[in-house]
Short mmCIF file of C-alpha atoms in Angstrom, two decimals:
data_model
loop_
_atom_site.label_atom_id
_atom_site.label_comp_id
_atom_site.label_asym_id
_atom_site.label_seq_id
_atom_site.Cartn_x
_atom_site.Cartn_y
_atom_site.Cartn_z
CA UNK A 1 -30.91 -4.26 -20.92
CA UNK A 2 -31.20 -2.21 -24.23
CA UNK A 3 -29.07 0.78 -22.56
CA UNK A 4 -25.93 -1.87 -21.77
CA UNK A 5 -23.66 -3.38 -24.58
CA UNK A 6 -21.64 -6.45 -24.29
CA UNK A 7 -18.28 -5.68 -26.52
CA UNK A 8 -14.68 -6.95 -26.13
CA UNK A 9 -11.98 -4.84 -23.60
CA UNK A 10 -10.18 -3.69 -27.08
CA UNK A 11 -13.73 -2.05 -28.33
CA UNK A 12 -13.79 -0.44 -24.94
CA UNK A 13 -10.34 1.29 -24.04
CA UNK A 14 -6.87 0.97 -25.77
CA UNK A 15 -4.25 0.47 -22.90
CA UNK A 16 -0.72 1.51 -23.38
CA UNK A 17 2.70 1.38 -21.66
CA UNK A 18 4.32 4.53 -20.32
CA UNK A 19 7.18 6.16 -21.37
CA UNK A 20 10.93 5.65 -19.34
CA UNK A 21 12.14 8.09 -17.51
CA UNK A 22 14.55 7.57 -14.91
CA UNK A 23 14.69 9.12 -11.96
CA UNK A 24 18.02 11.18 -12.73
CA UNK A 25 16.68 11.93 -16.31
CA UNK A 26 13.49 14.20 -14.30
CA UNK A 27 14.41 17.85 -14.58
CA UNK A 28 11.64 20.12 -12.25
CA UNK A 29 8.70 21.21 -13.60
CA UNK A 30 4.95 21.47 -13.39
CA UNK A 31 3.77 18.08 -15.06
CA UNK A 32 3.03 14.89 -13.24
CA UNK A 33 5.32 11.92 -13.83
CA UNK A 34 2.53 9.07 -12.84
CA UNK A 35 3.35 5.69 -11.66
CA UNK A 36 1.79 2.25 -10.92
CA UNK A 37 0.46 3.79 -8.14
CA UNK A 38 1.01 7.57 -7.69
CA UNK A 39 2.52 10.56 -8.45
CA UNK A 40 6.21 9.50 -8.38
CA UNK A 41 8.04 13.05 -9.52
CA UNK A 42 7.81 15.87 -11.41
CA UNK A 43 9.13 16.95 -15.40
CA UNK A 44 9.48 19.60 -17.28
CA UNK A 45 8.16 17.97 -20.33
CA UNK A 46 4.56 16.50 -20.42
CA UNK A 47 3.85 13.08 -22.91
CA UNK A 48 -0.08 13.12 -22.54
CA UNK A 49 -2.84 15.48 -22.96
CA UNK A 50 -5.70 15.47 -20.30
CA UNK A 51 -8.19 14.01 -19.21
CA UNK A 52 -6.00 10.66 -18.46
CA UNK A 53 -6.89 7.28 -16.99
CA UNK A 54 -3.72 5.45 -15.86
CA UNK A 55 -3.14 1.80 -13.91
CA UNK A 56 -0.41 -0.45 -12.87
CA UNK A 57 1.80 -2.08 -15.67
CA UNK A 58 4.55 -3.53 -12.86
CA UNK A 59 5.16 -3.90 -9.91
CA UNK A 60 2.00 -2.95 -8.02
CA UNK A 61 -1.33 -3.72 -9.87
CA UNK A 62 -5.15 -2.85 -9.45
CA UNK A 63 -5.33 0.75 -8.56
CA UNK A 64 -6.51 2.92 -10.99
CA UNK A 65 -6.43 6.82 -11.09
CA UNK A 66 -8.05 10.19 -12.86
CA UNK A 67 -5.36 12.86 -13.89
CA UNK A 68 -6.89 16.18 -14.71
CA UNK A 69 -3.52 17.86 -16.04
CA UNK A 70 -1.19 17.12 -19.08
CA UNK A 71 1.37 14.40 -17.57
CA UNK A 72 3.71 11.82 -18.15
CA UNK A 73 2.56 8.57 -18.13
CA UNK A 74 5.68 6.20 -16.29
CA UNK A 75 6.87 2.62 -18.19
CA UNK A 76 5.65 0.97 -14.95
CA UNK A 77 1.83 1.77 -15.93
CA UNK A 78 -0.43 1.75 -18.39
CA UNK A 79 -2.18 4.80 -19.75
CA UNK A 80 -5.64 4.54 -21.75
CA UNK A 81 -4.35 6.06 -25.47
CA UNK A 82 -7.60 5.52 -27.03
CA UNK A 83 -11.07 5.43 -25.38
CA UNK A 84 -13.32 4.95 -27.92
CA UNK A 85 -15.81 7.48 -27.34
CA UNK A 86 -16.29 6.17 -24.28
CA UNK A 87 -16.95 8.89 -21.26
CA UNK A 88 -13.00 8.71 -19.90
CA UNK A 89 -14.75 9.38 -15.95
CA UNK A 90 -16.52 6.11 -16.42
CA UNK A 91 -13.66 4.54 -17.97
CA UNK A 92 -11.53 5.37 -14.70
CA UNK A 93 -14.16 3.96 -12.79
CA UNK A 94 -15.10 0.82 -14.48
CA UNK A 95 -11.31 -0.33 -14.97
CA UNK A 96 -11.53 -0.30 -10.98
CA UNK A 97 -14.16 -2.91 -10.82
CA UNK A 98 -12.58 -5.37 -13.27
CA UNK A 99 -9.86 -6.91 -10.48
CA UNK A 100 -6.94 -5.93 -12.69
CA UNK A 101 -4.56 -8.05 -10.31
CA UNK A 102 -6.37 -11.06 -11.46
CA UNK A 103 -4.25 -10.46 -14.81
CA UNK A 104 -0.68 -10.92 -13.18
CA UNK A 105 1.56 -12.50 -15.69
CA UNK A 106 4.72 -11.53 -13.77
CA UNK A 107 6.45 -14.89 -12.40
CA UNK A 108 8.39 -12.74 -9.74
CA UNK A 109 7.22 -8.84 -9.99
CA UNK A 110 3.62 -8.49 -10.60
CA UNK A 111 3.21 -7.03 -14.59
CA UNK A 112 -0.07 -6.49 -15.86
CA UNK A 113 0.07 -7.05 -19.99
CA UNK A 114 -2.58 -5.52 -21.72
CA UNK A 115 -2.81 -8.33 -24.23
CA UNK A 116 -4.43 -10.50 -22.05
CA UNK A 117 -7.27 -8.02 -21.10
CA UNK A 118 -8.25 -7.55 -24.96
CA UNK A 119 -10.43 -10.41 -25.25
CA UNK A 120 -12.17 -9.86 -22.16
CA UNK A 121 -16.00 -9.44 -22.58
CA UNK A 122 -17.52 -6.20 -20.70
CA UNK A 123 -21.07 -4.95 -20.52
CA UNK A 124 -20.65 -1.15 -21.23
CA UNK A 125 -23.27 1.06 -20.90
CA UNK A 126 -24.47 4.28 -23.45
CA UNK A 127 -22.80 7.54 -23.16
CA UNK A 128 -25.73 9.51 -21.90
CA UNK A 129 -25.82 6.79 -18.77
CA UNK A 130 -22.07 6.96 -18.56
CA UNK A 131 -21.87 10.51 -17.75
CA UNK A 132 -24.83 10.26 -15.07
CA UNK A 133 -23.05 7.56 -13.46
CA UNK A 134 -19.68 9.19 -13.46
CA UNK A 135 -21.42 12.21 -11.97
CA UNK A 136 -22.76 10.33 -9.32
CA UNK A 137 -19.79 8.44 -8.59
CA UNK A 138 -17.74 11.25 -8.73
CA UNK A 139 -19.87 13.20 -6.20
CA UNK A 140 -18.88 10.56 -3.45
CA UNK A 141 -15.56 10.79 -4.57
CA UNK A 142 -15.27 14.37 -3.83
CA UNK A 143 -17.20 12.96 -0.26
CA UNK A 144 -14.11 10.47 0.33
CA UNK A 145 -11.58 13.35 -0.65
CA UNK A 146 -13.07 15.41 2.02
CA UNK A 147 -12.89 12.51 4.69
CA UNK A 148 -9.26 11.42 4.02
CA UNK A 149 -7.82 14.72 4.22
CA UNK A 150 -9.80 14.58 7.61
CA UNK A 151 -8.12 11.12 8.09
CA UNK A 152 -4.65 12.65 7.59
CA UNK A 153 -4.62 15.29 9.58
CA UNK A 154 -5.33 12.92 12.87
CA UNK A 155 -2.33 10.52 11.62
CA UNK A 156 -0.22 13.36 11.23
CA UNK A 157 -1.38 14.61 14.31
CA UNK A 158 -0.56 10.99 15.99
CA UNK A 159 2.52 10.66 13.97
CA UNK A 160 4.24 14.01 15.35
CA UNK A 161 3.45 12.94 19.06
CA UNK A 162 5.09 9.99 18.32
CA UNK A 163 8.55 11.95 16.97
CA UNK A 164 8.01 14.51 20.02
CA UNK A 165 8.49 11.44 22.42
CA UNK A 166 10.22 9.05 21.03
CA UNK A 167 12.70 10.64 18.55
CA UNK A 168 13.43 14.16 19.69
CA UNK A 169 13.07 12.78 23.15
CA UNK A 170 10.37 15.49 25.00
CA UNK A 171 8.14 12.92 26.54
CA UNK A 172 5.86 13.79 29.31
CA UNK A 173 9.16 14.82 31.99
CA UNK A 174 11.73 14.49 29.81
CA UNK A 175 13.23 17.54 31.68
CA UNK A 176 13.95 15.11 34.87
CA UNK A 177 15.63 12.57 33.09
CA UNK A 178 19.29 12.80 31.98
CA UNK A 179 20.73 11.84 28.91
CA UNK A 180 23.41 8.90 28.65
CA UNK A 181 25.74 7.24 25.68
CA UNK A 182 24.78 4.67 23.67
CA UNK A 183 25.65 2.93 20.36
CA UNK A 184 22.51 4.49 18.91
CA UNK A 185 23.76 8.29 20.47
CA UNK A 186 22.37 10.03 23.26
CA UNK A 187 19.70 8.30 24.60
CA UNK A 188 17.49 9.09 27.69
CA UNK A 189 18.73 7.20 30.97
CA UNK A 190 16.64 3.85 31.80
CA UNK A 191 15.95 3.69 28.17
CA UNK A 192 17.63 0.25 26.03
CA UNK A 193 19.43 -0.55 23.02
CA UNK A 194 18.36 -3.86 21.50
CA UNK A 195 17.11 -5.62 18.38
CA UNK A 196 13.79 -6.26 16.38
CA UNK A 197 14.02 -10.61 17.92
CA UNK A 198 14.90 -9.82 21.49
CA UNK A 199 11.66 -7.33 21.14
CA UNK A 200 8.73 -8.71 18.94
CA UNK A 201 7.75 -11.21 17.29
CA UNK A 202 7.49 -10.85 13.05
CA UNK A 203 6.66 -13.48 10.44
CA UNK A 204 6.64 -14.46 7.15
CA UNK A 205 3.73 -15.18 4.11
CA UNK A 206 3.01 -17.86 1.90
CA UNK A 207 0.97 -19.13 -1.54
CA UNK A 208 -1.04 -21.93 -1.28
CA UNK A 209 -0.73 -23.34 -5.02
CA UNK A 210 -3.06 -22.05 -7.26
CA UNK A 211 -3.76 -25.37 -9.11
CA UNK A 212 -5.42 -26.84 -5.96
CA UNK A 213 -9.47 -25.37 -6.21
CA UNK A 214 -9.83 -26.41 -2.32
CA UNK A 215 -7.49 -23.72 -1.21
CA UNK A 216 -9.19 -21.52 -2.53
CA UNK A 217 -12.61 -22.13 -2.70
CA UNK A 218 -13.87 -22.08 0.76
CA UNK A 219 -12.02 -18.49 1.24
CA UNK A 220 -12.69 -17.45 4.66
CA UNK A 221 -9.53 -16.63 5.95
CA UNK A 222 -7.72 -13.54 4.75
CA UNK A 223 -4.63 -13.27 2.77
CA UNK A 224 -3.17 -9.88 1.71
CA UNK A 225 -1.08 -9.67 -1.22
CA UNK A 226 1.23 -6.19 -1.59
CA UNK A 227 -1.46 -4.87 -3.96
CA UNK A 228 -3.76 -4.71 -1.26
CA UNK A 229 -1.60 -1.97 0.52
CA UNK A 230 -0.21 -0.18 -1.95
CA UNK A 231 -3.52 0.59 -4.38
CA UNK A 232 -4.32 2.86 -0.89
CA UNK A 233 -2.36 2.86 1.93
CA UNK A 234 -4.56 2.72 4.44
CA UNK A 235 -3.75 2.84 7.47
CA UNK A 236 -6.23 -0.46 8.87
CA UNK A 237 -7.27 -3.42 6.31
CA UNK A 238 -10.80 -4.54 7.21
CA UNK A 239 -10.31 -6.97 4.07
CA UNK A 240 -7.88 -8.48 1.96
CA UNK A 241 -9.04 -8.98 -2.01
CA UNK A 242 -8.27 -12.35 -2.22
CA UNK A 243 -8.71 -15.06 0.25
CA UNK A 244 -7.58 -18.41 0.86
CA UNK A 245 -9.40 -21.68 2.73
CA UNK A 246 -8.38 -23.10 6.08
CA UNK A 247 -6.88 -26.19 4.12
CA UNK A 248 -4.81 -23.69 1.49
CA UNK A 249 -3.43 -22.18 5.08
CA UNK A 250 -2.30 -25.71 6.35
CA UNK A 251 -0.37 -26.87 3.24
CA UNK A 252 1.09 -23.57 2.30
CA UNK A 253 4.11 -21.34 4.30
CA UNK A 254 1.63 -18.87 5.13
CA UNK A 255 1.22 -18.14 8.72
CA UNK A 256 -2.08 -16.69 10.71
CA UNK A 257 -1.45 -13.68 12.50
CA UNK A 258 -3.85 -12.05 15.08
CA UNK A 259 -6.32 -8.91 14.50
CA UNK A 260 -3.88 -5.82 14.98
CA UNK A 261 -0.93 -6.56 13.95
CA UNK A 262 1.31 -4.56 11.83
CA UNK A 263 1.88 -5.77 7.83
CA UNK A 264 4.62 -4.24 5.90
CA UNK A 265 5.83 -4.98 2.46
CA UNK A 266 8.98 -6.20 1.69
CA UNK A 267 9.62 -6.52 -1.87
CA UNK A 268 9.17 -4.40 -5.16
CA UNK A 269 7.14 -1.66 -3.17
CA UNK A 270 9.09 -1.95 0.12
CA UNK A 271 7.90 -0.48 3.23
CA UNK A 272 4.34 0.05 2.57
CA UNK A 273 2.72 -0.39 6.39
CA UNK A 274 -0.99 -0.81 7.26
CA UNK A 275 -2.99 -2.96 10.52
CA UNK A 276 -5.23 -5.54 9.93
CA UNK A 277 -8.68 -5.15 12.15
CA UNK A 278 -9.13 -9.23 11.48
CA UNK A 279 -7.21 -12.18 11.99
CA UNK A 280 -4.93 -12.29 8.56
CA UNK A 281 -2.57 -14.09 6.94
CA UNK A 282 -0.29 -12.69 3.92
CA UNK A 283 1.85 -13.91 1.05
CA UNK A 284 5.46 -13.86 0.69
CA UNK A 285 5.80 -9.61 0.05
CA UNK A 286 5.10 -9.26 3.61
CA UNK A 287 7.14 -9.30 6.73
CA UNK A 288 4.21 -8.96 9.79
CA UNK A 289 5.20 -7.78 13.22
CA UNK A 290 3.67 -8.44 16.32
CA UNK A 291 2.91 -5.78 19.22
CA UNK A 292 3.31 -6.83 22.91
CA UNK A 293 3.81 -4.47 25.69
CA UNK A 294 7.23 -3.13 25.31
CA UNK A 295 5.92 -2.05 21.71
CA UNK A 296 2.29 -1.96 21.83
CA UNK A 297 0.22 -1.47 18.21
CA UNK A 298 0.53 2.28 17.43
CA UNK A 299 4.53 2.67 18.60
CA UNK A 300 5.50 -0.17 16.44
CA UNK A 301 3.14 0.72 13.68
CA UNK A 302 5.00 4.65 14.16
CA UNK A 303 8.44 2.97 14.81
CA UNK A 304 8.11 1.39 10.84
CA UNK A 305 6.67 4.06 9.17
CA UNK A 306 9.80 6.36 10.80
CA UNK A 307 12.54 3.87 9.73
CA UNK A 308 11.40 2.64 6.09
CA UNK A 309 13.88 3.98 4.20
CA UNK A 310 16.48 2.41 6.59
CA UNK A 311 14.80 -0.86 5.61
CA UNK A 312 15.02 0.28 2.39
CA UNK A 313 18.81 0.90 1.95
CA UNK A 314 18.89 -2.60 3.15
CA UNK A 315 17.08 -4.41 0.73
CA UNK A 316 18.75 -6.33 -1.72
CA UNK A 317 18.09 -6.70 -5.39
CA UNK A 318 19.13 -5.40 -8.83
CA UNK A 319 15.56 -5.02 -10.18
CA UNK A 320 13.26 -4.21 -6.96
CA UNK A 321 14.74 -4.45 -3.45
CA UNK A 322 13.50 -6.78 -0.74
CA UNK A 323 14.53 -7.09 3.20
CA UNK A 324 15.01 -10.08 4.41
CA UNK A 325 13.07 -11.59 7.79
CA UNK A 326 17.03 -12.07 8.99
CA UNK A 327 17.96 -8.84 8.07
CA UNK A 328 14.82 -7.01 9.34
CA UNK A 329 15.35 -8.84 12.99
CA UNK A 330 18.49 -7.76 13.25
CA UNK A 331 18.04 -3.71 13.07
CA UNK A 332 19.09 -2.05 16.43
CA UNK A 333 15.99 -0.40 18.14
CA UNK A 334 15.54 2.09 20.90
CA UNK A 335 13.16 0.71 23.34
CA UNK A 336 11.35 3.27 26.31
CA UNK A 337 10.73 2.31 29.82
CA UNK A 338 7.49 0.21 29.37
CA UNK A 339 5.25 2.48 31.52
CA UNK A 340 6.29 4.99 28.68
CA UNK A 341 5.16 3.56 26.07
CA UNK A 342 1.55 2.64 27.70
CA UNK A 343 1.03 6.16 28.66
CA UNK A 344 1.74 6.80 24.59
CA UNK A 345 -0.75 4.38 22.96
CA UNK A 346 -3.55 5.67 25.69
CA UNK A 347 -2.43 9.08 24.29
CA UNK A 348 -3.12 8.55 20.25
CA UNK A 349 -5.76 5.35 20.56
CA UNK A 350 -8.67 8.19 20.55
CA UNK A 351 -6.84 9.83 17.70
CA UNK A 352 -6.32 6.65 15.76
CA UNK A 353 -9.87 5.27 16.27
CA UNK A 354 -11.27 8.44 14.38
CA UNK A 355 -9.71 6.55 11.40
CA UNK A 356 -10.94 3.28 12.15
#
């Protein structure tokens, strides 16, 4: 097509890395400190002039986002410095369709290095067309903005029933029950102390080896890298970015898990928490837990997203902090009469299926 150009990634957009700033370096103020992923604090001193396109350098890679104020562009991402008279809206969106995870260079922590995208042919189109098709594009964004506020509101809505019953204790007659000691505090009477292995099951994630094709080429089942959750954390994971073959599954750690279960991540990004809707299986930056009665889906999913930075004080690690599987099974947890918790997943199911 006459209106598209085929040029090299360099010709396109010049990447760069952020700018440290550590955490107890941030003084308050009203520009954006942005990370991999999101907005991770605020400064009093901006680097970067809008508009701004900015991605993951380390640590979580792929998602891509717009900033519309003057901000400070983090060492763990990569901000577009240059972008060659290219329309920066369509530059935002076009990075998002290029895979950037396929780029990992990082043996351990995923880093993205903007070398290796330089050489990379990309069919650009004109100006004129960029700007219609960031206008279009950005008119269903606005659409999706709308429906995920919508979509937090019922979490939040599910989320504070959850603390009502299960963490300040007024469940449906609470008032006839008394309270009694326990090495967790005061704890309703008939309710139990025990641990993550005595209550559900969890398990681990694998990597089939990357130099066998067959593992990957028939990809039919599933398998969620951290990326996956962390680009968007959503709540439910219809699909996973990459996935691996029923052969890769069998000669690789990885385990299958069922439809509804609960993924976490536990490394580098620790504590990210979202439900697969389709049988799954993950790598290692997972642990997975499984619902049963005495924590059905939406309490255990709730019970996670209320303890993660627990889980986070005990990961290990100088660089990024992981939690172990034998750490993780080994936290103390409150568990409600089981008639309880039934009554409290037929209480938010409608809510949570409005997200669905």
């Amino acid at each position: 097509m006459a209106d598209i150009r085929h040029i090299l990634f360099k010709d396109f957009a010049v990447l760069q890395r952020g700018f440290d700033l550590p955490k107890k370096d941030m003084i308050d103020g009203p520009f954006p400190v942005v990370g991999s992923t999101s907005i991770i604090g605020y400064h009093n001193e901006y680097k970067i002039d809008p508009p701004g396109v900015v991605t993951g350098r380390s640590g979580s890679l792929g998602f891509v986002q717009y900033i519309r104020d003057k901000y400070w562009p983090h060492n763990t991402s990569l901000w577009v410095k240059d972008f060659k008279g290219n329309f920066p809206r369509y530059v935002y969106y076009y990075l998002q369709i290029l895979n950037l995870q396929r780029f990992n260079s990082g043996a351990g922590v995923p880093t993205l290095n903007r070398n290796d995208l330089d050489t990379l042919e990309v069919a650009v189109h004109s100006v004129p067309t960029q700007r219609k098709i960031a206008s279009i594009l950005s008119a269903y964004d606005n659409l999706i903005e709308n429906n995920n506020r919508r979509i937090k509101i019922l979490e939040k809505m599910a989320q504070a029933i959850y603390r009502e019953w299960f963490v300040n204790f007024r469940f449906p007659g609470h008032h006839k029950v008394k309270m009694v000691k326990s090495e967790l505090g005061l704890i309703p009477e008939g309710w139990e102390v025990s641990t993550v292995q005595k209550i559900f099951e969890i398990t681990g994630g694998g990597t089939p080896s990357k130099k066998v094709a067959d593992y990957w080429e028939d990809d039919t089942i599933n398998w969620y890298v951290p990326s996956d959750l962390t680009a968007h954390r959503p709540m439910f994971m219809d699909e996973s970015g990459n996935k691996i073959s029923e052969l890769g599954l069998r000669k690789s750690s990885a385990r299958l898990f069922p439809a509804y279960s609960v993924m976490m991540t536990s490394r580098a990004t620790l504590g990210v928490i979202s439900i697969n809707t389709s049988e799954a299986c993950t790598n290692q930056g997972f642990i997975t837990c499984i619902p049963n009665k005495k924590y059905p889906l939406y309490m255990l999913y709730y019970w996670l997203h209320g303890n993660v930075e627990k889980f986070i004080s005990l990961g290990t690690g100088a660089t990024f902090k992981e939690i172990t599987k034998g750490v993780f099974k080994k936290i103390k947890i409150l568990v409600p009469p089981e008639e309880l918790s039934i009554k409290f997943e037929n209480t938010v199911t409608p809510i949570n299926h409005q997200v669905l």
